[in-house]
XYZ file of C-alpha atoms in Angstrom:
284
model
C -4.606 -10.189 7.045
C -4.724 -12.451 3.982
C -6.157 -9.845 1.608
C -3.774 -7.049 2.551
C -0.997 -6.536 -0.021
C 1.826 -4.087 -0.500
C 1.721 -1.583 -3.327
C 4.149 -2.404 -6.121
C 7.454 -0.621 -5.725
C 7.089 0.654 -9.276
C 4.498 3.086 -7.967
C 7.001 4.483 -5.484
C 9.758 4.627 -8.104
C 7.493 6.673 -10.393
C 6.948 10.386 -10.532
C 3.163 10.377 -10.586
C 2.943 12.726 -7.623
C 4.861 15.525 -9.294
C 3.263 14.933 -12.682
C -0.201 15.187 -11.172
C 0.621 18.350 -9.259
C 2.327 19.977 -12.222
C -0.542 19.172 -14.535
C -3.108 20.698 -12.162
C -1.073 23.867 -11.763
C -0.437 24.246 -15.497
C -4.083 23.711 -16.339
C -5.147 26.332 -13.818
C -2.577 29.003 -14.679
C 0.706 28.164 -16.430
C 2.642 31.383 -15.621
C 1.530 31.246 -11.983
C 2.617 27.621 -11.814
C 6.137 28.525 -12.962
C 6.321 31.324 -10.413
C 5.158 29.005 -7.648
C 7.850 26.444 -8.487
C 10.480 29.173 -8.290
C 9.266 30.379 -4.897
C 8.623 27.012 -3.270
C 10.652 27.045 -0.052
C 8.747 24.296 1.736
C 11.742 21.965 2.133
C 13.973 24.825 3.280
C 11.310 25.903 5.776
C 10.983 22.407 7.221
C 14.758 22.055 7.492
C 14.990 25.414 9.247
C 12.310 24.288 11.691
C 14.100 20.964 12.166
C 10.994 18.784 12.140
C 7.695 18.111 10.406
C 4.320 17.534 12.059
C 2.202 14.495 11.208
C -1.549 14.802 11.672
C -3.372 11.558 12.464
C -6.519 9.921 13.783
C -5.057 8.479 16.990
C -7.606 5.630 17.085
C -6.675 4.005 13.771
C -4.737 0.901 14.820
C -2.374 -0.436 13.667
C -1.468 2.552 11.474
C -1.371 5.186 14.223
C -3.063 5.036 17.631
C -2.679 5.775 21.338
C -1.659 2.713 23.380
C -2.477 1.942 27.022
C 0.565 3.912 28.182
C -0.682 7.000 26.355
C 1.974 6.790 23.651
C 1.163 7.245 19.953
C 2.355 4.093 18.186
C 1.707 2.126 15.007
C 3.004 1.168 11.576
C 2.786 4.675 10.119
C 4.386 6.105 13.263
C 7.404 3.819 12.988
C 7.715 4.400 9.247
C 7.447 8.186 9.680
C 10.278 8.075 12.234
C 12.485 6.117 9.838
C 11.646 8.526 7.009
C 12.439 11.533 9.208
C 15.786 9.954 10.072
C 16.573 9.597 6.366
C 15.780 13.287 5.938
C 17.873 14.218 9.015
C 14.799 15.708 10.652
C 12.692 15.105 13.736
C 9.004 14.278 13.503
C 6.122 15.196 15.801
C 2.690 13.579 15.924
C -0.497 15.586 16.330
C -3.884 13.861 16.873
C -6.603 15.653 14.902
C -10.287 15.399 14.124
C -10.075 13.226 10.991
C -13.050 14.993 9.478
C -11.103 18.296 9.645
C -7.778 16.983 8.359
C -7.625 19.210 5.263
C -8.371 22.331 7.315
C -5.655 21.395 9.814
C -3.201 21.019 6.940
C -4.091 24.308 5.261
C -4.010 26.158 8.583
C -0.411 25.018 9.079
C -1.187 23.127 12.271
C 0.287 20.015 10.643
C 2.682 19.502 7.737
C 1.353 16.173 6.443
C -1.587 13.805 6.858
C -0.123 10.356 7.490
C -2.383 7.698 8.966
C -3.789 5.145 6.546
C -4.741 8.081 4.294
C -6.420 6.699 1.173
C -5.576 8.326 -2.160
C -8.685 9.419 -4.076
C -9.295 11.713 -7.043
C -11.410 13.978 -4.860
C -8.679 14.335 -2.230
C -6.086 15.087 -4.910
C -7.886 18.382 -5.477
C -6.934 19.490 -1.953
C -3.828 17.459 -1.117
C -0.490 16.640 -2.775
C 0.103 12.920 -2.271
C 3.285 10.918 -2.221
C 3.275 7.782 -4.328
C 1.358 4.862 -2.739
C 3.233 2.887 -0.104
C 0.576 0.361 0.976
C -2.810 -0.967 -0.184
C -5.915 -2.162 1.625
C -9.632 -2.628 0.988
C -12.866 -1.644 2.722
C -14.088 -4.683 4.642
C -17.654 -5.604 5.608
C -17.972 -6.587 9.277
C -20.895 -8.266 11.015
C -21.448 -10.105 14.278
C -20.767 -13.842 14.324
C -24.474 -14.666 14.599
C -25.492 -12.330 11.766
C -27.436 -13.771 8.812
C -25.488 -11.414 6.523
C -22.982 -13.429 4.479
C -22.609 -11.462 1.225
C -23.042 -7.961 -0.204
C -26.462 -8.992 -1.472
C -27.567 -9.539 2.125
C -26.963 -5.858 2.934
C -30.163 -4.837 1.145
C -32.284 -2.645 3.423
C -29.828 -2.997 6.318
C -28.373 -0.233 8.510
C -24.682 0.252 7.773
C -22.313 1.972 10.228
C -19.137 3.716 9.068
C -16.644 6.419 10.072
C -17.567 9.967 9.110
C -14.979 11.564 6.838
C -13.363 8.256 5.883
C -13.312 6.580 2.469
C -15.569 3.773 3.710
C -18.643 5.666 2.517
C -17.205 6.525 -0.896
C -16.100 2.903 -1.409
C -19.573 1.679 -0.516
C -21.265 4.190 -2.817
C -18.870 3.317 -5.635
C -20.498 -0.120 -5.660
C -23.676 1.341 -7.122
C -25.546 -1.948 -7.321
C -25.024 -2.711 -3.624
C -25.621 0.852 -2.442
C -28.880 1.077 -4.348
C -30.242 -1.790 -2.245
C -29.167 -0.077 1.000
C -30.135 3.562 0.487
C -28.758 6.799 1.913
C -31.252 6.711 4.783
C -29.651 3.535 6.143
C -26.133 4.954 6.549
C -25.116 5.657 10.145
C -21.955 7.759 10.602
C -19.639 7.983 13.606
C -16.477 9.860 14.558
C -14.243 6.852 15.324
C -14.028 3.244 14.157
C -14.428 1.713 17.646
C -17.816 3.467 17.811
C -18.706 1.894 14.466
C -18.021 -1.597 15.816
C -20.021 -0.849 18.959
C -23.041 -0.051 16.812
C -23.171 -3.527 15.309
C -22.275 -5.192 18.598
C -25.275 -3.535 20.277
C -27.531 -4.267 17.313
C -28.178 -0.626 16.423
C -26.566 -1.332 13.043
C -26.590 -4.526 10.994
C -23.128 -4.261 9.449
C -20.135 -1.953 9.235
C -17.739 -0.908 6.489
C -14.198 -0.283 7.816
C -10.642 -0.253 6.492
C -9.502 -3.876 6.488
C -6.037 -3.041 7.810
C -7.616 -1.521 10.919
C -10.360 -4.004 11.597
C -8.307 -7.187 11.272
C -5.670 -5.858 13.652
C -8.285 -4.488 16.064
C -10.316 -7.699 16.266
C -7.190 -9.761 16.894
C -5.529 -7.444 19.422
C -8.754 -6.842 21.368
C -9.790 -10.508 21.434
C -12.983 -9.844 19.465
C -12.728 -12.611 16.867
C -15.497 -14.502 18.672
C -17.855 -11.508 18.291
C -17.249 -10.252 14.768
C -16.697 -11.698 11.306
C -14.987 -10.089 8.290
C -16.881 -11.156 5.166
C -15.043 -12.645 2.209
C -16.513 -9.987 -0.075
C -15.194 -6.436 0.277
C -15.257 -3.086 -1.502
C -12.625 -1.596 -3.800
C -8.939 -1.790 -2.925
C -7.401 1.527 -1.921
C -3.865 2.888 -1.902
C -2.422 4.647 1.133
C -0.267 7.750 0.647
C 1.068 10.685 2.655
C -0.723 13.971 1.973
C 0.786 17.457 2.043
C -0.109 20.946 0.886
C -0.426 21.310 -2.894
C 2.204 24.040 -2.970
C 4.790 22.122 -0.880
C 6.313 20.334 -3.864
C 9.957 20.384 -2.740
C 9.195 19.045 0.737
C 6.834 16.354 -0.524
C 9.350 15.284 -3.177
C 12.023 14.837 -0.508
C 9.552 12.953 1.687
C 8.614 10.699 -1.216
C 12.283 9.950 -1.895
C 12.834 9.088 1.765
C 9.883 6.659 1.770
C 11.340 5.034 -1.335
C 14.700 4.700 0.424
C 13.046 3.032 3.426
C 11.394 0.497 1.143
C 14.633 -0.210 -0.697
C 16.815 -0.690 2.402
C 14.313 -2.883 4.274
C 13.276 -0.323 6.900
C 9.659 -0.431 5.747
C 9.742 -4.234 5.857
C 10.843 -4.109 9.506
C 7.803 -1.965 10.325
C 5.475 -4.307 8.417
C 6.751 -7.429 10.181
C 6.372 -5.728 13.564
C 2.773 -4.602 13.042
C 1.320 -7.069 10.516
C 3.360 -10.180 11.247
C 4.565 -10.400 7.643
C 6.712 -8.517 5.168
C 4.195 -6.714 2.997
C 6.990 -5.362 0.836
C 8.382 -8.736 -0.145
C 8.019 -9.170 -3.890
C 5.960 -12.207 -4.803
C 8.039 -15.107 -6.186
């Protein structure tokens, strides 16, 4: 996982989350924004309930996934438990259809989206994010015998990716590369394991998948002899926890608890367990 790096702690120490939310509310309707701040009881409601519910794609290893024993495990799972402990709350985990994550959140079926959830400008319109706590990139994966070695080799090829993920947006953001591929050559699937199966069977020529997932998956499943992660990748992305736009008090407390876990080494313990290295260790 040589390309995977931790987000600088300065991002967590900042107040970008609240500034962003406040700015959106003020731009939309300043008086209403002030009223909403005064009536925000989200933290009180969560405390009264005694727990918060995390919505996740339970196939996204090593962030959050179902193991052979049927237990939901992973880096984000362990970190969420440590954060909940800091907040003196319990936490429950609810597998969801990743493509319907925003609807699940707004319906109140879950309290946060926490599962390698990439922060994007588009998602900020629907979700209130914590500050970034980890970074990754979108990797290009091919079979070991594939002639594809670079982005340039993707021209005219069929590309598999997960529907509803940021893999597609990252690919399209590289306009030069996407122009050589074309919309008609994108093949979308519900889960990342299905994406890999497409290139293994030859129905797709390459896949674009979160690097944090694919490197762990290929190693843990013994697939390094079948697939190759190219040196070139698409834009780096920051992971954050997403909540309802109006739940400012709860999300602020959650953000503070994540910060505390980074500062006291709890997040480092999770990183070493799941990635084999301390992603939060500041470079010398």
